[in-house]
Tab-separated table of C-alpha atoms in Angstrom:
chain	number	residue	atom	x	y	z
A	1	MET	CA	47.427	24.367	0.326
A	2	PRO	CA	45.723	21.230	1.857
A	3	THR	CA	43.052	19.593	0.184
A	4	ALA	CA	39.501	18.783	1.914
A	5	ASN	CA	38.693	15.296	2.667
A	6	PRO	CA	36.148	13.869	0.274
A	7	PRO	CA	32.740	12.673	2.131
A	8	GLN	CA	32.383	9.531	3.323
A	9	GLU	CA	29.643	7.181	1.866
A	10	PHE	CA	26.946	5.506	3.674
A	11	LYS	CA	28.188	1.779	3.677
A	12	LEU	CA	25.316	-0.499	4.027
A	13	ILE	CA	25.107	-2.857	6.850
A	14	ASP	CA	22.399	-5.734	7.849
A	15	ILE	CA	19.191	-4.198	9.583
A	16	ARG	CA	19.442	-6.396	12.410
A	17	GLU	CA	22.554	-4.610	13.689
A	18	VAL	CA	19.910	-1.661	14.334
A	19	TRP	CA	16.909	-3.628	14.637
A	20	PRO	CA	17.542	-7.130	15.562
A	21	GLY	CA	13.686	-7.942	15.270
A	22	GLU	CA	10.689	-7.138	13.287
A	23	ALA	CA	8.051	-7.187	15.157
A	24	ARG	CA	9.586	-7.106	18.213
A	25	ASP	CA	12.182	-3.493	17.663
A	26	PHE	CA	11.674	-2.412	13.972
A	27	THR	CA	7.687	-1.864	14.310
A	28	PRO	CA	7.705	-0.223	17.554
A	29	TRP	CA	10.657	2.363	16.639
A	30	LEU	CA	8.695	3.316	13.542
A	31	ALA	CA	5.747	3.683	15.331
A	32	GLU	CA	7.326	6.029	17.642
A	33	ASN	CA	9.329	7.592	14.945
A	34	LEU	CA	6.818	8.585	11.959
A	35	GLU	CA	8.334	12.048	12.014
A	36	ALA	CA	11.358	10.392	10.357
A	37	LEU	CA	9.955	8.337	8.015
A	38	SER	CA	7.636	11.547	6.991
A	39	GLU	CA	10.384	13.983	6.699
A	40	HIS	CA	12.061	11.649	4.402
A	41	LEU	CA	8.867	11.279	1.944
A	42	GLU	CA	8.108	14.712	2.493
A	43	ILE	CA	4.737	14.081	2.622
A	44	GLY	CA	4.033	16.130	5.572
A	45	GLU	CA	3.088	15.211	9.458
A	46	LEU	CA	2.063	12.145	10.415
A	47	GLU	CA	0.892	10.973	13.829
A	48	LEU	CA	0.418	7.478	15.565
A	49	ASP	CA	-3.066	6.927	15.893
A	50	ARG	CA	-2.470	3.117	17.274
A	51	THR	CA	-0.485	0.223	16.203
A	52	GLU	CA	-1.543	-3.352	15.675
A	53	VAL	CA	-5.151	-2.587	14.117
A	54	ASP	CA	-7.853	-4.873	13.827
A	55	VAL	CA	-9.163	-5.286	10.410
A	56	PRO	CA	-11.788	-7.409	8.992
A	57	GLY	CA	-10.310	-10.973	7.998
A	58	GLY	CA	-8.369	-11.532	11.274
A	59	ARG	CA	-5.944	-9.713	10.268
A	60	ARG	CA	-3.651	-6.617	11.978
A	61	LEU	CA	-2.239	-3.813	10.313
A	62	ASP	CA	1.437	-2.583	11.643
A	63	ILE	CA	0.721	0.752	12.361
A	64	LEU	CA	-2.059	3.169	11.711
A	65	ALA	CA	-1.405	7.181	11.025
A	66	LYS	CA	-3.357	10.289	10.718
A	67	ASP	CA	-2.039	13.163	8.829
A	68	SER	CA	-2.663	16.918	9.832
A	69	SER	CA	-5.877	17.045	8.379
A	70	GLY	CA	-7.036	14.024	10.623
A	71	ARG	CA	-7.055	11.648	7.392
A	72	ASN	CA	-6.025	7.709	8.073
A	73	TRP	CA	-2.178	6.677	6.729
A	74	ALA	CA	-1.514	2.797	6.907
A	75	VAL	CA	1.732	1.617	7.298
A	76	GLU	CA	2.844	-2.209	6.776
A	77	ASN	CA	6.501	-3.210	7.354
A	78	GLN	CA	8.397	-6.164	6.833
A	79	TYR	CA	12.140	-7.580	6.847
A	80	GLY	CA	13.488	-8.425	3.449
A	81	GLU	CA	12.056	-8.325	0.350
A	82	ALA	CA	8.449	-6.913	0.208
A	83	ASP	CA	6.123	-9.814	-0.449
A	84	HIS	CA	2.633	-10.513	-2.161
A	85	ASP	CA	0.538	-10.674	0.872
A	86	HIS	CA	2.263	-7.511	2.756
A	87	LEU	CA	1.217	-5.848	-0.614
A	88	THR	CA	-2.196	-6.556	-1.216
A	89	ARG	CA	-2.655	-6.916	2.590
A	90	ALA	CA	-1.900	-3.406	2.913
A	91	LEU	CA	-4.181	-2.277	0.299
A	92	ALA	CA	-6.977	-3.983	1.525
A	93	TYR	CA	-6.525	-2.529	4.761
A	94	ALA	CA	-6.130	1.086	3.305
A	95	VAL	CA	-9.841	0.480	1.592
A	96	GLY	CA	-11.324	-1.036	4.569
A	97	LEU	CA	-9.610	1.932	7.005
A	98	GLU	CA	-10.664	4.517	4.498
A	99	CYS	CA	-7.079	5.455	4.373
A	100	ARG	CA	-5.822	8.213	2.193
A	101	ALA	CA	-2.436	6.439	1.575
A	102	VAL	CA	-0.718	3.145	2.341
A	103	ILE	CA	3.292	3.118	2.771
A	104	VAL	CA	4.779	-0.205	2.458
A	105	VAL	CA	8.307	-0.378	4.271
A	106	ALA	CA	10.580	-3.190	3.314
A	107	GLU	CA	14.393	-3.805	2.665
A	108	SER	CA	13.769	-3.865	-1.234
A	109	HIS	CA	11.132	-4.087	-3.328
A	110	ARG	CA	10.773	-6.362	-6.610
A	111	ASP	CA	10.543	-4.637	-10.224
A	112	GLU	CA	6.991	-5.630	-11.019
A	113	PHE	CA	5.378	-4.729	-7.632
A	114	VAL	CA	7.095	-0.887	-8.606
A	115	ALA	CA	5.258	-1.453	-11.918
A	116	VAL	CA	1.887	-2.212	-10.131
A	117	ALA	CA	2.517	0.944	-7.435
A	118	ASP	CA	2.942	3.225	-10.769
A	119	GLU	CA	0.025	1.765	-12.439
A	120	TRP	CA	-2.316	2.015	-8.880
A	121	ASN	CA	-0.930	5.561	-8.362
A	122	ARG	CA	-1.748	6.491	-11.909
A	123	TYR	CA	-5.515	5.459	-11.996
A	124	SER	CA	-5.331	6.617	-7.744
A	125	GLU	CA	-4.291	10.471	-9.103
A	126	ALA	CA	-7.825	10.214	-11.703
A	127	TYR	CA	-9.579	10.503	-8.334
A	128	GLY	CA	-7.964	13.574	-7.074
A	129	SER	CA	-7.994	13.641	-2.988
A	130	ASP	CA	-10.413	10.809	-2.473
A	131	GLY	CA	-7.521	8.354	-4.457
A	132	ILE	CA	-5.971	5.788	-2.492
A	133	ARG	CA	-2.030	6.616	-2.731
A	134	LEU	CA	0.874	4.059	-2.695
A	135	PHE	CA	4.330	4.383	-1.421
A	136	LEU	CA	6.980	1.489	-1.357
A	137	VAL	CA	9.309	2.598	0.963
A	138	ALA	CA	13.306	0.742	1.377
A	139	ILE	CA	14.807	0.851	4.764
A	140	GLU	CA	18.377	0.818	4.965
A	141	ALA	CA	20.598	0.850	7.563
A	142	GLY	CA	24.509	1.966	7.496
A	143	ARG	CA	27.456	3.723	8.942
A	144	ILE	CA	29.435	6.670	7.590
A	145	GLY	CA	32.662	5.950	8.581
A	146	GLU	CA	33.415	4.781	11.948
A	147	SER	CA	30.033	6.187	13.140
A	148	ALA	CA	27.155	4.371	15.003
A	149	PRO	CA	25.100	2.980	13.268
A	150	GLY	CA	22.344	4.547	11.860
A	151	PHE	CA	19.699	4.320	8.977
A	152	ARG	CA	17.881	6.051	5.888
A	153	PHE	CA	14.397	5.607	3.974
A	154	ARG	CA	14.317	5.790	0.083
A	155	LEU	CA	11.201	5.787	-1.817
A	156	VAL	CA	11.268	3.097	-4.254
A	157	ALA	CA	7.357	4.071	-5.593
A	158	GLY	CA	4.825	7.291	-5.152
A	159	PRO	CA	2.366	8.834	-6.480
A	160	ASN	CA	3.580	11.450	-9.278
A	161	GLU	CA	2.665	14.396	-7.563
A	162	TRP	CA	4.892	13.666	-4.808
A	163	ARG	CA	8.104	12.210	-7.075
A	164	SER	CA	7.380	15.642	-9.168
A	165	GLY	CA	7.888	17.665	-6.219
A	166	GLY	CA	4.668	18.981	-6.904
A	167	PRO	CA	1.697	19.501	-4.848
A	168	PRO	CA	-1.130	16.568	-4.479
A	169	PRO	CA	-4.313	17.342	-5.564
A	170	ILE	CA	-6.242	19.728	-3.426
A	171	GLY	CA	-9.567	18.401	-2.764
A	172	PRO	CA	-12.151	20.735	-0.534
A	173	GLY	CA	-11.104	19.309	2.880
A	174	ASP	CA	-7.104	19.907	1.295
A	175	ARG	CA	-8.135	23.249	0.607
A	176	HIS	CA	-9.311	23.865	4.016
A	177	ARG	CA	-6.750	22.633	5.830
A	178	ARG	CA	-4.341	24.709	3.567
A	179	ASP	CA	-6.322	27.635	4.043
A	180	MET	CA	-6.286	27.173	8.095
A	181	GLN	CA	-2.684	26.628	7.972
A	182	GLU	CA	-1.672	29.844	5.791
A	183	LYS	CA	-4.091	31.667	8.139
A	184	PHE	CA	-1.959	30.559	11.373
A	185	TRP	CA	1.544	31.397	9.667
A	186	ALA	CA	0.355	34.826	8.751
A	187	GLY	CA	-1.122	35.414	11.885
A	188	LEU	CA	2.746	34.171	13.625
A	189	GLN	CA	4.748	36.222	11.785
A	190	LYS	CA	2.992	39.048	12.531
A	191	ALA	CA	3.042	38.419	16.339
A	192	MET	CA	6.767	37.349	15.858
A	193	SER	CA	7.794	40.590	13.403
A	194	ARG	CA	6.446	42.750	16.447
A	195	LYS	CA	8.973	40.791	18.522
A	196	GLY	CA	12.367	41.479	16.200
A	197	THR	CA	13.713	40.267	12.750
A	198	LEU	CA	13.809	36.354	13.919
A	199	PHE	CA	11.129	35.179	12.043
A	200	ARG	CA	11.724	36.308	8.238
A	201	ALA	CA	8.253	37.368	6.128
A	202	THR	CA	7.347	34.344	3.968
A	203	ARG	CA	4.563	32.413	2.813
A	204	VAL	CA	4.151	28.929	4.735
A	205	VAL	CA	2.288	26.203	4.146
A	206	SER	CA	3.499	23.387	6.146
A	207	SER	CA	3.032	21.447	9.372
A	208	TYR	CA	6.587	23.373	10.550
A	209	VAL	CA	9.029	25.886	9.456
A	210	THR	CA	12.610	27.143	10.469
A	211	ILE	CA	13.006	30.574	11.422
A	212	ALA	CA	16.574	30.690	12.006
A	213	SER	CA	19.448	28.029	11.641
A	214	LYS	CA	23.296	28.289	12.786
A	215	GLY	CA	25.442	25.597	11.909
A	216	PRO	CA	23.782	22.235	12.632
A	217	PHE	CA	21.203	23.996	15.019
A	218	SER	CA	17.550	25.217	13.909
A	219	PHE	CA	14.898	26.844	15.484
A	220	GLN	CA	11.475	25.705	14.501
A	221	PHE	CA	7.773	25.775	15.035
A	222	TRP	CA	5.598	23.001	14.628
A	223	VAL	CA	2.054	23.029	14.452
A	224	LEU	CA	-0.244	20.472	15.008
A	225	THR	CA	-4.075	20.484	14.892
A	226	ASN	CA	-4.752	21.771	18.477
A	227	SER	CA	-1.328	22.490	19.304
A	228	CYS	CA	1.960	24.329	18.722
A	229	ARG	CA	5.570	23.376	19.960
A	230	VAL	CA	8.915	25.467	19.793
A	231	GLN	CA	11.830	23.549	18.745
A	232	LEU	CA	15.746	23.288	18.804
A	233	ARG	CA	16.578	20.540	16.088
A	234	ILE	CA	20.150	19.302	15.951
A	235	GLU	CA	21.268	17.412	12.857
A	236	SER	CA	24.920	17.446	11.928
A	237	GLY	CA	25.080	14.619	9.891
A	238	ASN	CA	26.983	12.406	12.057
A	239	GLN	CA	25.065	10.780	14.754
A	240	GLU	CA	28.308	10.856	17.024
A	241	GLN	CA	28.687	14.653	16.514
A	242	ASN	CA	24.990	14.799	17.381
A	243	ASP	CA	24.961	12.960	20.625
A	244	GLU	CA	28.064	15.342	21.614
A	245	LEU	CA	26.310	18.115	20.793
A	246	TYR	CA	23.244	17.114	22.535
A	247	ASP	CA	25.236	16.165	25.376
A	248	SER	CA	26.721	18.813	25.870
A	249	LEU	CA	23.266	21.119	25.956
A	250	ALA	CA	21.467	18.712	28.176
A	251	SER	CA	24.663	19.039	31.002
A	252	HIS	CA	23.020	22.793	31.528
A	253	ARG	CA	19.532	21.440	31.420
A	254	ASP	CA	18.500	22.749	34.788
A	255	VAL	CA	19.907	26.163	34.208
A	256	ILE	CA	18.270	26.400	31.171
A	257	GLN	CA	14.830	25.093	32.449
A	258	ASN	CA	15.175	27.511	35.302
A	259	ALA	CA	15.423	30.197	32.971
A	260	LEU	CA	12.552	29.436	30.770
A	261	ASP	CA	10.726	28.825	33.820
A	262	THR	CA	9.374	25.507	32.080
A	263	GLU	CA	10.083	21.844	31.506
A	264	LEU	CA	11.467	21.043	28.478
A	265	VAL	CA	11.098	17.742	26.300
A	266	TRP	CA	15.037	16.315	25.915
A	267	GLU	CA	14.784	13.425	23.013
A	268	ASN	CA	18.031	11.888	21.464
A	269	LYS	CA	16.816	8.621	20.409
A	270	PRO	CA	18.806	5.741	19.410
A	271	ASN	CA	19.660	5.330	15.324
A	272	LEU	CA	17.895	9.081	14.531
A	273	GLN	CA	20.392	11.342	12.596
A	274	SER	CA	19.025	14.289	14.427
A	275	SER	CA	18.021	15.261	18.226
A	276	ARG	CA	15.565	17.820	19.610
A	277	ILE	CA	14.779	19.723	22.208
A	278	TYR	CA	11.264	21.457	22.568
A	279	TRP	CA	8.360	22.260	24.515
A	280	PHE	CA	4.159	23.011	24.235
A	281	PRO	CA	3.953	26.710	25.681
A	282	GLU	CA	0.675	26.866	27.820
A	283	GLY	CA	-1.766	28.921	25.756
A	284	ALA	CA	-0.547	27.812	22.376
A	285	TYR	CA	-2.791	26.442	19.834
A	286	GLY	CA	-2.846	24.726	16.742
A	287	TRP	CA	-3.960	25.744	13.366
A	288	ARG	CA	-7.454	23.885	13.812
A	289	SER	CA	-8.338	25.615	17.418
A	290	PRO	CA	-11.044	28.303	17.482
A	291	ALA	CA	-10.276	31.532	15.739
A	292	ASP	CA	-9.911	33.717	19.337
A	293	GLU	CA	-7.342	31.478	20.802
A	294	ARG	CA	-5.586	31.223	17.842
A	295	GLU	CA	-4.984	34.843	18.064
A	296	ALA	CA	-4.459	34.657	21.682
A	297	GLY	CA	-1.981	32.034	21.196
A	298	TYR	CA	0.084	33.760	18.597
A	299	GLU	CA	1.510	36.504	21.045
A	300	VAL	CA	2.531	33.327	23.629
A	301	LEU	CA	4.193	31.590	20.827
A	302	ALA	CA	6.157	34.793	19.564
A	303	ASP	CA	7.109	35.217	23.183
A	304	ALA	CA	7.864	31.607	23.777
A	305	MET	CA	10.088	31.537	20.829
A	306	THR	CA	11.908	34.695	21.497
A	307	ARG	CA	12.743	33.856	25.004
A	308	PHE	CA	13.633	29.850	23.965
A	309	HIS	CA	16.291	31.381	21.070
A	310	ASP	CA	17.720	34.096	23.319
A	311	THR	CA	18.507	31.516	26.382
A	312	LEU	CA	19.986	28.924	23.996
A	313	MET	CA	22.174	31.323	21.619
A	314	PRO	CA	25.114	31.907	24.385
A	315	TYR	CA	25.376	28.112	24.496
A	316	LEU	CA	25.308	27.229	20.783
A	317	LYS	CA	27.803	29.548	20.058
A	318	ASP	CA	30.205	27.885	22.185
A	319	LEU	CA	29.102	24.499	19.983
A	320	ILE	CA	29.328	25.846	16.427
């Protein structure tokens, strides 16, 4: 009986093979792919607010993002090893911009900075949701076998509530957001249950939920504050294979869009280990929308996901 081939390792390469320049290439890519960062850190949805943000003292923050509750997150990045200047500036930016958290992304972080981050977060957690959290994140580039260059994020230091897998401290604003999201998903589940068994009943408090998975393909709802999308995520663990799966589906783009009577967003960005096909159905609303709009939007979303799933599945079955 033949033995299975052992999994290939992710071999590190110079980050400049993927992004030649920090300011010219990496920072713009990170700003456009905050979803990849937030997914790796499991910190919830982050949306880009703006880049090169002016702050007091004549400095500029690389990236300002907002989470699903509308609170600011500061993101500062640099190549090489994180230094005192970037760390202290990032913390100063977070204070000046009233951020919930700051993320410092670098190729590596010194042990003494990790100790500072641990101590900072220990004091911050005593303030509950009002404290500013500090994340030190390593960005690594590499290849698996002969695949195209890819990347991964690695959390070096972060708040205890994230490291332990538990929820962050809940303040009044966070509690309201979670209650609103929970009500949103409960309403959507009821609408989906009337369409069939595609959406299994479960308690969801998150920015997204996967309702069905088939091999490397996952059907998902992503809910934002005022809008919601239905999405197919393609994630095989191999970028070259991802590209092949995406290209195969994209070759049927016109037929698929005609069947759905809508134009989809086809997204296959370089250096990402996953691809996405999604759309924002007209009449679908986010968790912060007025109650009457959300109620009407549940049926729109349930119908959109059912049609989206049923239209794509014949093509996916040939690829699984």
